[in-house]
Each structure stands twice: as C-alpha cells, then as structure tokens.
Short mmCIF file of C-alpha atoms in Angstrom, two decimals:
data_model
loop_
_atom_site.label_atom_id
_atom_site.label_comp_id
_atom_site.label_asym_id
_atom_site.label_seq_id
_atom_site.Cartn_x
_atom_site.Cartn_y
_atom_site.Cartn_z
CA MET D 1 113.41 78.43 117.25
CA PHE D 2 111.80 76.67 114.50
CA THR D 3 108.33 75.71 115.81
CA PHE D 4 104.79 75.77 114.77
CA PHE D 5 104.59 79.08 112.89
CA ASN D 6 107.85 78.46 110.82
CA LEU D 7 106.66 74.92 110.33
CA SER D 8 103.21 75.89 108.87
CA LEU D 9 105.06 78.06 106.30
CA GLN D 10 107.47 75.42 105.48
CA LEU D 11 104.61 72.82 105.08
CA ASN D 12 103.02 75.26 102.57
CA GLY D 13 105.99 75.17 100.30
CA PHE D 14 107.99 78.32 101.74
CA PRO D 15 111.54 77.13 102.60
CA MET D 16 111.85 78.73 105.97
CA LYS D 17 115.02 76.93 107.06
CA GLU D 18 116.87 78.13 103.97
CA ALA D 19 115.50 81.71 104.22
CA ILE D 20 116.41 82.08 107.87
CA ALA D 21 119.93 80.77 106.99
CA LYS D 22 120.14 83.28 104.09
CA LEU D 23 119.15 86.16 106.04
CA GLU D 24 121.65 85.12 108.98
CA LYS D 25 124.38 85.08 106.24
CA ILE D 26 123.51 88.42 104.82
CA ASP D 27 123.42 89.92 108.40
CA ALA D 28 126.97 88.63 108.84
CA ILE D 29 128.28 90.74 105.92
CA SER D 30 130.46 93.54 107.35
CA GLU D 31 129.74 97.16 106.81
CA ILE D 32 132.63 97.59 104.72
CA ASP D 33 131.79 94.87 102.27
CA PHE D 34 128.03 95.55 102.19
CA GLU D 35 128.16 98.05 99.32
CA ASP D 36 129.69 95.29 97.25
CA TYR D 37 126.89 92.81 98.20
CA VAL D 38 124.23 95.39 97.28
CA SER D 39 125.93 96.06 93.91
CA LEU D 40 126.28 92.50 92.98
CA LYS D 41 122.64 91.49 93.98
CA LYS D 42 121.46 94.39 91.73
CA LYS D 43 123.31 93.27 88.77
CA GLU D 44 122.20 89.73 89.33
CA ILE D 45 118.48 90.55 89.74
CA VAL D 46 118.44 92.77 86.54
CA THR D 47 120.41 90.33 84.44
CA TYR D 48 118.27 87.42 85.47
CA HIS D 49 114.91 89.20 84.56
CA LEU D 50 116.47 90.64 81.18
CA LYS D 51 117.38 87.05 80.14
CA ASN D 52 114.22 85.39 81.67
CA ASN D 53 111.32 87.83 81.52
CA VAL D 54 109.93 88.95 78.25
CA SER D 55 107.82 91.62 79.70
CA TYR D 56 110.64 93.21 81.62
CA ARG D 57 113.07 92.94 78.51
CA GLU D 58 110.40 94.68 76.42
CA PHE D 59 109.92 97.30 79.18
CA VAL D 60 113.65 98.14 79.42
CA GLY D 61 114.33 97.85 75.65
CA GLU D 62 117.61 96.05 76.22
CA SER D 63 118.68 92.51 76.43
CA SER D 64 121.65 92.90 78.65
CA PHE D 65 122.53 95.15 81.81
CA VAL D 66 124.60 98.16 80.93
CA ASN D 67 123.93 100.94 83.46
CA TRP D 68 121.86 101.03 86.59
CA ASP D 69 120.88 104.56 86.34
CA ALA D 70 119.67 104.24 82.78
CA LEU D 71 117.01 101.58 83.89
CA PRO D 72 113.66 102.85 83.54
CA ILE D 73 111.31 103.40 86.64
CA MET D 74 108.54 100.80 86.94
CA THR D 75 105.10 101.97 88.46
CA LYS D 76 101.93 100.08 89.23
CA LYS D 77 100.60 101.03 85.71
CA ALA D 78 103.31 98.83 84.15
CA PHE D 79 101.66 95.91 85.82
CA GLN D 80 98.23 96.35 84.41
CA LYS D 81 98.48 93.18 82.28
CA PRO D 82 97.68 89.47 83.30
CA LEU D 83 100.06 88.04 85.79
CA SER D 84 100.95 85.12 83.50
CA GLU D 85 102.42 87.56 80.94
CA ARG D 86 104.67 89.25 83.74
CA LEU D 87 106.13 86.04 85.34
CA SER D 88 109.79 85.09 84.61
CA GLY D 89 111.11 81.97 83.02
CA SER D 90 109.05 78.77 83.62
CA PHE D 91 107.26 80.23 86.58
CA THR D 92 103.53 79.78 86.46
CA PRO D 93 100.72 81.30 88.97
CA LYS D 94 100.53 77.96 90.57
CA MET D 95 104.17 77.65 91.42
CA VAL D 96 104.48 81.04 93.31
CA TYR D 97 102.95 83.10 96.03
CA VAL D 98 100.19 85.33 94.54
CA ASN D 99 98.42 88.33 96.13
CA LYS D 100 97.06 91.77 95.31
CA THR D 101 97.82 95.29 96.45
CA SER D 102 95.19 97.21 98.22
CA GLY D 103 95.03 99.93 95.49
CA SER D 104 95.57 102.81 97.84
CA SER D 105 97.47 104.57 95.02
CA GLY D 106 94.61 104.04 92.55
CA ASP D 107 96.36 101.30 90.60
CA PRO D 108 95.61 97.87 92.37
CA PHE D 109 97.31 94.89 90.65
CA ILE D 110 97.92 91.14 91.25
CA PHE D 111 101.68 90.41 91.97
CA ALA D 112 103.89 87.25 92.44
CA LYS D 113 106.85 86.23 94.53
CA ASP D 114 108.72 83.14 94.17
CA LYS D 115 108.45 80.98 97.27
CA PHE D 116 112.06 81.54 98.54
CA CYS D 117 111.51 85.36 98.23
CA HIS D 118 108.31 85.02 100.27
CA ALA D 119 110.04 82.91 102.81
CA LEU D 120 112.69 85.66 103.04
CA THR D 121 110.01 88.26 103.74
CA TRP D 122 108.63 86.20 106.71
CA ALA D 123 112.27 85.47 107.99
CA ASN D 124 112.95 89.24 107.89
CA ILE D 125 109.63 90.17 109.73
CA ILE D 126 110.28 87.47 112.40
CA PHE D 127 113.97 88.96 112.81
CA ARG D 128 112.69 92.39 113.31
CA PHE D 129 109.89 91.57 115.66
CA GLY D 130 112.42 89.72 117.57
CA TRP D 131 114.13 93.15 118.47
CA PHE D 132 111.04 93.57 120.87
CA ASP D 133 110.95 90.03 122.24
CA ILE D 134 108.04 88.98 120.09
CA ASP D 135 108.18 85.44 118.86
CA PHE D 136 105.72 84.51 116.26
CA ASN D 137 105.73 81.02 117.50
CA SER D 138 104.45 81.83 120.95
CA SER D 139 103.65 85.52 121.33
CA PHE D 140 99.86 86.26 121.44
CA GLN D 141 98.61 89.12 119.07
CA ALA D 142 95.86 91.50 119.44
CA ARG D 143 95.06 92.30 115.79
CA PHE D 144 93.51 95.47 114.52
CA TYR D 145 93.12 94.66 110.96
CA GLY D 146 90.22 94.57 108.25
CA ILE D 147 88.69 91.19 107.47
CA PRO D 148 86.75 89.86 104.36
CA LEU D 149 83.02 90.05 105.07
CA ASP D 150 82.04 87.25 102.80
CA PHE D 151 81.54 83.85 104.46
CA MET D 152 84.40 81.88 102.99
CA GLY D 153 86.91 84.82 103.05
CA ASN D 154 85.99 85.49 106.70
CA LYS D 155 86.32 81.91 107.89
CA LYS D 156 89.63 81.63 105.97
CA GLU D 157 91.11 84.54 107.84
CA ARG D 158 89.76 83.32 111.10
CA ILE D 159 91.56 80.08 110.63
CA LYS D 160 94.80 81.75 109.89
CA ASP D 161 94.39 83.83 112.95
CA LEU D 162 93.90 80.80 115.16
CA LEU D 163 97.00 79.11 113.56
CA SER D 164 98.98 82.28 113.84
CA ASN D 165 98.25 82.93 117.64
CA ARG D 166 96.31 86.06 117.26
CA TYR D 167 92.88 87.39 118.12
CA ARG D 168 91.42 89.75 115.45
CA PHE D 169 89.18 92.84 116.35
CA THR D 170 86.79 94.16 113.80
CA ILE D 171 87.68 97.65 112.83
CA PHE D 172 84.74 98.65 110.77
CA ASP D 173 82.90 99.70 113.73
CA LEU D 174 84.84 101.30 116.56
CA SER D 175 82.09 102.97 118.46
CA ASP D 176 82.40 103.33 122.38
CA ILE D 177 80.07 100.31 122.82
CA VAL D 178 82.40 98.15 120.60
CA LEU D 179 85.57 99.40 122.20
CA GLU D 180 84.22 98.51 125.69
CA LYS D 181 84.14 95.00 124.23
CA VAL D 182 87.67 95.22 123.03
CA LEU D 183 88.80 96.45 126.48
CA LEU D 184 87.18 93.39 128.02
CA LYS D 185 89.09 91.03 125.75
CA PHE D 186 92.25 92.74 127.10
CA GLN D 187 91.23 92.10 130.61
CA HIS D 188 90.55 88.27 129.97
CA LYS D 189 93.38 87.50 127.41
CA LYS D 190 97.12 87.54 127.77
CA PHE D 191 98.03 89.59 124.72
CA ASP D 192 101.86 90.06 124.15
CA TYR D 193 101.55 92.81 121.49
CA ILE D 194 99.14 94.92 119.58
CA ASN D 195 99.57 94.89 115.73
CA GLY D 196 97.44 96.82 113.08
CA TYR D 197 96.24 99.85 111.31
CA THR D 198 97.42 103.07 112.93
CA SER D 199 94.09 104.96 112.87
CA SER D 200 92.02 102.26 114.53
CA ILE D 201 94.70 101.77 117.40
CA VAL D 202 94.65 105.54 117.96
CA LEU D 203 90.90 105.47 118.39
CA PHE D 204 91.33 102.74 120.98
CA ALA D 205 94.01 104.81 122.67
CA LYS D 206 91.50 107.90 122.79
CA PHE D 207 88.89 105.65 124.31
CA LEU D 208 91.24 104.60 127.18
CA GLN D 209 92.24 108.10 127.66
CA LYS D 210 88.73 109.10 128.17
CA LYS D 211 88.29 106.44 130.68
CA ASN D 212 91.55 107.23 132.41
CA ILE D 213 92.78 103.63 131.89
CA VAL D 214 96.44 102.60 131.18
CA LEU D 215 96.06 99.19 129.22
CA THR D 216 99.03 97.45 131.09
CA ALA D 217 96.99 97.87 134.18
CA VAL D 218 94.39 95.52 132.91
CA CYS D 219 96.63 93.38 130.67
CA PRO D 220 100.18 93.47 132.25
CA THR D 221 101.51 90.80 129.77
CA LEU D 222 101.53 93.46 126.93
CA LYS D 223 105.05 94.29 125.66
CA CYS D 224 104.59 96.60 122.77
CA CYS D 225 102.33 97.96 119.97
CA ILE D 226 103.29 97.80 116.38
CA VAL D 227 101.42 100.13 113.92
CA THR D 228 101.36 99.79 109.87
CA SER D 229 99.79 100.87 106.77
CA GLU D 230 98.90 104.50 107.73
CA MET D 231 100.86 107.60 108.92
CA LEU D 232 101.96 107.64 112.58
CA PHE D 233 101.92 111.31 113.79
CA ASP D 234 104.06 112.11 116.69
CA ASP D 235 101.24 113.26 119.05
CA ASP D 236 99.43 109.95 118.37
CA LYS D 237 102.51 107.97 119.23
CA ILE D 238 102.74 109.89 122.51
CA LEU D 239 99.08 109.28 123.27
CA MET D 240 99.38 105.61 122.61
CA GLU D 241 102.44 104.93 124.55
CA LYS D 242 100.92 106.74 127.57
CA GLN D 243 97.57 104.94 127.29
CA PHE D 244 99.11 101.57 126.62
CA GLY D 245 102.07 101.72 128.79
CA VAL D 246 104.18 100.19 126.16
CA PRO D 247 106.55 101.32 123.22
CA VAL D 248 104.85 102.02 120.00
CA ILE D 249 106.71 100.72 116.97
CA ASN D 250 106.36 102.13 113.50
CA GLU D 251 106.40 99.61 110.53
CA TYR D 252 106.53 100.50 106.99
CA GLY D 253 105.82 97.84 104.36
CA ALA D 254 104.38 96.98 100.95
CA SER D 255 102.78 93.71 100.25
CA GLU D 256 104.23 93.37 96.87
CA LEU D 257 107.85 93.93 98.33
CA ASP D 258 108.55 93.27 101.95
CA LEU D 259 109.06 95.09 105.22
CA ILE D 260 110.70 98.59 103.94
CA ALA D 261 111.33 100.11 107.30
CA PHE D 262 111.00 99.06 110.89
CA GLN D 263 111.63 100.98 113.99
CA ASN D 264 114.69 99.63 115.91
CA PRO D 265 115.22 99.74 119.65
CA ASN D 266 117.15 102.89 119.15
CA ASP D 267 113.98 104.65 117.87
CA GLU D 268 115.50 104.81 114.40
CA TRP D 269 113.35 103.76 111.32
CA GLN D 270 115.86 101.22 109.94
CA VAL D 271 115.33 100.36 106.17
CA ASN D 272 115.43 96.75 105.08
CA SER D 273 118.85 96.66 103.19
CA GLU D 274 118.96 92.73 103.36
CA THR D 275 116.36 92.05 100.61
CA LEU D 276 115.70 95.50 99.28
CA PHE D 277 117.67 98.45 97.64
CA VAL D 278 115.90 101.63 98.56
CA GLU D 279 116.59 104.81 96.38
CA ILE D 280 115.32 108.44 96.81
CA LEU D 281 114.84 110.07 93.43
CA ASP D 282 113.80 113.43 92.18
CA GLU D 283 111.33 114.08 89.28
CA ALA D 284 114.03 113.60 86.70
CA ASN D 285 115.09 110.30 88.26
CA ASN D 286 118.30 111.60 89.76
CA VAL D 287 119.35 110.09 93.07
CA MET D 288 118.87 112.58 95.84
CA PRO D 289 121.64 112.86 98.54
CA ASN D 290 120.69 111.64 102.06
CA GLY D 291 118.67 114.41 103.87
CA LYS D 292 116.79 115.37 100.79
CA GLU D 293 113.13 114.62 99.93
CA GLY D 294 112.07 112.57 96.90
CA ARG D 295 110.15 109.73 95.60
CA ILE D 296 110.82 106.25 97.15
CA VAL D 297 111.98 103.75 94.56
CA ILE D 298 112.53 100.22 95.62
CA THR D 299 114.15 97.10 94.04
CA SER D 300 113.43 93.65 95.28
CA LEU D 301 116.92 91.86 95.15
CA TYR D 302 115.48 88.32 95.59
CA ASN D 303 112.05 88.23 93.63
CA ILE D 304 113.08 85.98 90.58
CA ALA D 305 109.46 85.27 89.81
CA HIS D 306 108.34 88.92 89.07
CA PRO D 307 110.52 91.95 88.52
CA PHE D 308 110.28 94.83 90.93
CA ILE D 309 113.28 96.76 89.62
CA ARG D 310 113.52 100.63 90.43
CA TYR D 311 109.88 100.36 91.41
CA ASP D 312 108.23 103.59 92.34
CA ILE D 313 106.03 102.74 95.12
CA GLY D 314 104.31 105.97 95.13
CA ASP D 315 105.54 107.46 98.49
CA VAL D 316 107.76 110.54 99.15
CA GLY D 317 110.45 110.33 101.88
CA ILE D 318 113.91 111.19 103.22
CA LEU D 319 116.80 108.97 104.10
CA ASP D 320 118.73 110.25 107.14
CA GLU D 321 122.23 111.76 106.54
CA LYS D 322 123.64 109.16 108.79
CA SER D 323 122.56 106.33 106.63
CA THR D 324 124.88 103.68 105.48
CA PHE D 325 124.64 100.83 102.78
CA LYS D 326 124.10 98.39 105.49
CA LYS D 327 121.95 100.52 107.71
CA PRO D 328 119.95 103.14 105.85
CA ILE D 329 117.69 105.11 108.08
CA LEU D 330 114.42 106.55 106.86
CA LYS D 331 114.29 110.02 108.38
CA LYS D 332 110.72 110.79 107.23
CA LEU D 333 107.82 109.35 105.36
CA ILE D 334 106.10 112.41 103.88
CA GLY D 335 103.05 110.71 102.15
CA ARG D 336 101.91 109.46 98.80
CA THR D 337 102.87 111.12 95.62
CA ASN D 338 99.16 111.18 94.57
CA ASP D 339 98.22 112.87 97.79
CA ILE D 340 98.96 116.41 96.32
CA ALA D 341 96.59 119.24 96.61
CA ILE D 342 96.87 121.56 93.61
CA LEU D 343 95.78 125.10 94.77
CA PRO D 344 94.17 127.95 92.81
CA SER D 345 97.55 129.93 92.76
CA GLY D 346 99.18 126.93 91.09
CA LYS D 347 100.97 125.95 94.26
CA LYS D 348 101.22 122.29 94.93
CA SER D 349 101.22 121.06 98.45
CA PRO D 350 101.25 117.68 100.18
CA GLY D 351 97.72 116.88 101.21
CA LEU D 352 98.98 115.89 104.73
CA THR D 353 99.96 119.52 105.11
CA PHE D 354 96.23 120.35 105.52
CA TYR D 355 95.95 117.44 107.78
CA TYR D 356 98.80 118.37 110.15
CA VAL D 357 97.54 121.95 110.35
CA THR D 358 94.06 120.89 110.93
CA LYS D 359 95.02 118.23 113.40
CA SER D 360 96.88 120.62 115.52
CA ILE D 361 93.52 122.65 116.29
CA ILE D 362 90.73 120.19 115.76
CA GLU D 363 91.91 117.75 118.43
CA ASP D 364 92.77 120.18 121.24
CA ASP D 365 89.67 119.34 123.40
CA GLY D 366 89.61 115.79 122.75
CA ASN D 367 86.07 116.00 121.20
CA VAL D 368 87.08 114.99 117.83
CA LYS D 369 87.98 111.30 117.40
CA GLU D 370 89.08 111.34 113.93
CA PHE D 371 88.76 113.12 110.63
CA VAL D 372 89.64 113.20 106.93
CA ILE D 373 90.09 115.97 104.33
CA LYS D 374 88.79 115.88 100.87
CA GLN D 375 89.56 118.14 98.09
CA THR D 376 86.49 118.28 95.85
CA LYS D 377 87.34 121.07 93.68
CA ILE D 378 90.55 123.16 93.22
CA ASP D 379 89.48 125.69 95.88
CA THR D 380 87.03 123.53 97.89
CA PHE D 381 87.64 121.13 100.66
CA ASP D 382 85.37 118.93 102.87
CA ILE D 383 86.43 118.09 106.36
CA GLU D 384 84.55 114.98 107.57
CA TYR D 385 84.92 114.38 111.33
CA VAL D 386 83.57 112.21 114.08
CA SER D 387 82.81 113.96 117.32
CA GLU D 388 80.59 113.83 120.46
CA ILE D 389 79.42 117.46 119.77
CA ALA D 390 79.75 119.51 116.62
CA LEU D 391 82.65 122.03 116.09
CA THR D 392 82.01 125.57 116.99
CA SER D 393 82.15 128.47 114.80
CA ALA D 394 85.30 129.75 116.71
CA GLN D 395 87.09 126.38 116.02
CA ILE D 396 86.09 126.42 112.41
CA GLN D 397 87.46 130.04 112.08
CA LYS D 398 90.57 128.97 113.82
CA ILE D 399 91.21 126.11 111.40
CA GLU D 400 90.38 128.37 108.38
CA LYS D 401 92.91 131.02 109.53
CA ALA D 402 95.65 128.43 110.28
CA ILE D 403 95.37 126.94 106.64
CA THR D 404 95.28 130.54 105.13
CA THR D 405 98.55 131.28 107.15
CA TYR D 406 100.16 127.92 106.13
CA LEU D 407 98.93 127.71 102.51
CA GLU D 408 96.84 130.40 100.83
CA SER D 409 93.80 132.29 101.20
CA GLY D 410 90.53 132.13 99.09
CA LEU D 411 89.94 128.38 99.94
CA THR D 412 86.38 127.27 100.90
CA PHE D 413 85.79 124.70 103.48
CA SER D 414 82.71 122.60 104.48
CA PHE D 415 82.62 120.80 107.74
CA LEU D 416 80.64 117.57 107.88
CA ARG D 417 79.95 115.83 111.22
CA LYS D 418 79.72 112.00 110.58
CA GLU D 419 78.67 108.96 112.86
CA LYS D 420 81.61 107.18 111.34
CA LEU D 421 84.10 107.68 108.67
CA GLU D 422 84.26 105.68 105.36
CA ARG D 423 87.21 103.20 105.20
CA SER D 424 88.63 101.12 102.37
CA LYS D 425 87.52 97.46 102.24
CA SER D 426 90.63 96.58 103.89
CA GLY D 427 89.73 98.78 106.74
CA LYS D 428 92.43 101.46 106.12
CA LEU D 429 91.59 105.25 106.60
CA LYS D 430 93.17 107.59 104.21
CA GLN D 431 93.63 111.10 105.92
CA PHE D 432 93.70 113.25 102.75
CA ILE D 433 91.89 112.53 99.41
CA SER D 434 92.12 114.58 96.26
CA LEU D 435 89.20 114.23 93.89
CA VAL D 436 90.72 116.81 91.58
CA ASN D 437 93.94 115.19 90.25
#
C-alpha cells in the first residue's frame, strides 16, 4: 500500500516507488542465482567509488578493482574528515540524506546516503515490519526512544512522531511514577506495537511484573514489541513476552547502513542480504567460516554517495552454520569490539561476560531494576545499580565469587547504588564500559 508514510518520504525526495519495486525485484532472485547477484553488486560498488570518490581511491591505493579480499577494512576513524571530502562524484551535502552516528563506539561521525539508497533502507524496514502485520501507514507505535531536549530539536521530533503515527515516551526518567503514566497511556490509546531501546522497555516490563499486569489485558490491540540499539538477553525477552502478552522481536541495525538483521517469524535473526553484504573476519581480516566468532564487517551495496565498503562496524558476532547467500542468519551478537576487559593476568574477556555473570545473580529477587559495570582500573570495577533496597553483603559475596569462577581472582569491586543510571544523550544504556582501554 502506497499511502501517507510512503508519500511523505516521496515528497521529501526519497523515491519510494522505485525503491519498493527494486526490493521486490531483488527478493525475486532465486537462491541459486543470489551469489552471482551479490558478487556483481560488490564489484559494481567498489568500481564506482574507485572511479568517482577521491577519498576512497586514496584509502585503497588503487584506481581499479582487482581482488575483494585485498580491499582494506574501513573503520569509523577513516571518516574523521569533512563530509564534503568523502562524497562521491558530483554529490554535495544538499543533494543527499545526511545524519550522524551516536558515537557509541567512541568515534562519532557525519555520514551520507544518496536518496535512492535511503529510500531502499525504508523499503527494507517496511518489508520486515510487515512480517508481523505492522503497516507504517496505519499501525500506531508506542515509541521508547530518546528525544532532543532543546526546543527546536524537540518540536521537530514531535512533529515527525505525529506524521509517522507514533506516540513517544520520554525515557530519561523511568521511575515508577512516570511508568504509571506510561501504563495509563496504554489503557487509553490503541497501540499496535512497541518500538524502542531494549533497556527502557525491560524496565517497563519489570514495572508490569511488580503490578502483576499483562499489557494486552489493558491494551488488547497490541501485536508485538520490537527492540533495538542495545543487547537483548534471553531472560529479558522471556520477561517481556510474559508481561506484554505479545512476541518480542529483536532488531539490529546501524544508522549509517541499514537494518542489519531482523528476527523473522521463525525466530531466526535474518541478515539483510538485499542491500548489504555481511562478513565475519578474524583479527588478520580472514573470513571466518559460519559458526565461528569474528568482527562484523559490512558493505553497503547501494550507497553511491558515500562508500561503506568492508566497513568494520565495531561489533563481534557469529553467522549460523545454516546460512546461505540469500538468507544469512546471525546466530549471535556478542558485543562491541571496544567493550573488552583486559585483566591483570593479561586475559582479555568480553565486557558482557561480567554483565551476564552478574545479571544471573543480581536480579534473582527482582529488587535490582538495572545496572551497569565500569572498569576503572585494570583490576577495579564499579557496579552501579538501581534498586529499592541496597544489595546485601551475601549477594555481593555471591557476585564476587561467581566472577572469580568465570574470570579470575584478585579483582576489586565497588557496588554503588543510584537513583538512576547515566544514559547517553540519545537515551541508550551501555551495559559495560571500560575506562582502561
């Protein structure tokens, strides 16, 4: 259906009709021919940027495409120069879609997409949300996202929310008093789905659990909940599905690229193979076989305004052994490459290991609402948490013992109870932070 939402994008210069038609054409390519499609698009996008993008040609050090595996890996640090110097051909900042990353990896930057590429992104999102009977032109969204706090930025987002048929909840304060007001909105508005940051929606689920309320009992129009931008843990997903009464769908994306993976109706984390090419590489940039862990490196196959070719997004993950060229499956997203804890013994451990171990203990009684772990020195960690009552010495000893078992002994922990945790300007909550690396 081509109605208001699609029309608003079309009127803003994004060719949605053409993008939807292109996506349908890609989707119709058979499994047997899909590898050839990907190979052709890889060669086309590299050849285009080598010919039309001075910055990328200098980065590669070649003027023509020879060997895919020999292409250098791009990182966010490669983009720390003015956007005008990074655009291809005759593109100017006024001719393209321009936005900026959140900087969660420590290297924020401004990026661009040509308008057809950005339209393809939206066509892809619309297609995947449709798996769960969500129509951007008619479905009403309960939105748990951050919002600019300055007057003009705030009003701009509110207008976009109105035009996009969504109601935004402020996530910078999620105390019980505020969550009571959120619940009241669900009682009076016919929301079709929830969409937003994982940690904020988990807090709402815990609030409902405490009140012994299933959300569909007060909002029977609700169909699903889609979480994004932060890690989704299995026990949190189980909790949310129980308290909301609807499926919880996991989304993985990057603003500079597209949807990267989206949970399909078969509960598989299906990778976007239509507009992206996803590789899993080791530290030496060798391609890892499916089932093996490595760095997630992504190529945008349709962005001719700005090259994202073999771009290291900063995440670590595993592709499922059953993946195919047309239907890659993300088996596991492990975390960010910069979320690594370096321990006194020299051992390196994903920061989320601390989080997993602590989480299994700290939330047993439902007292702790949320927490983060900060590595302040090589052997010292702060655990900041929000709870109704302070952790007992027995709970603290249990956590320290578990971490010693799973990691190593000799580590020092400080437990700091807070009224609320510090979030980024966008409202995201980072579960593990290293101040050592």
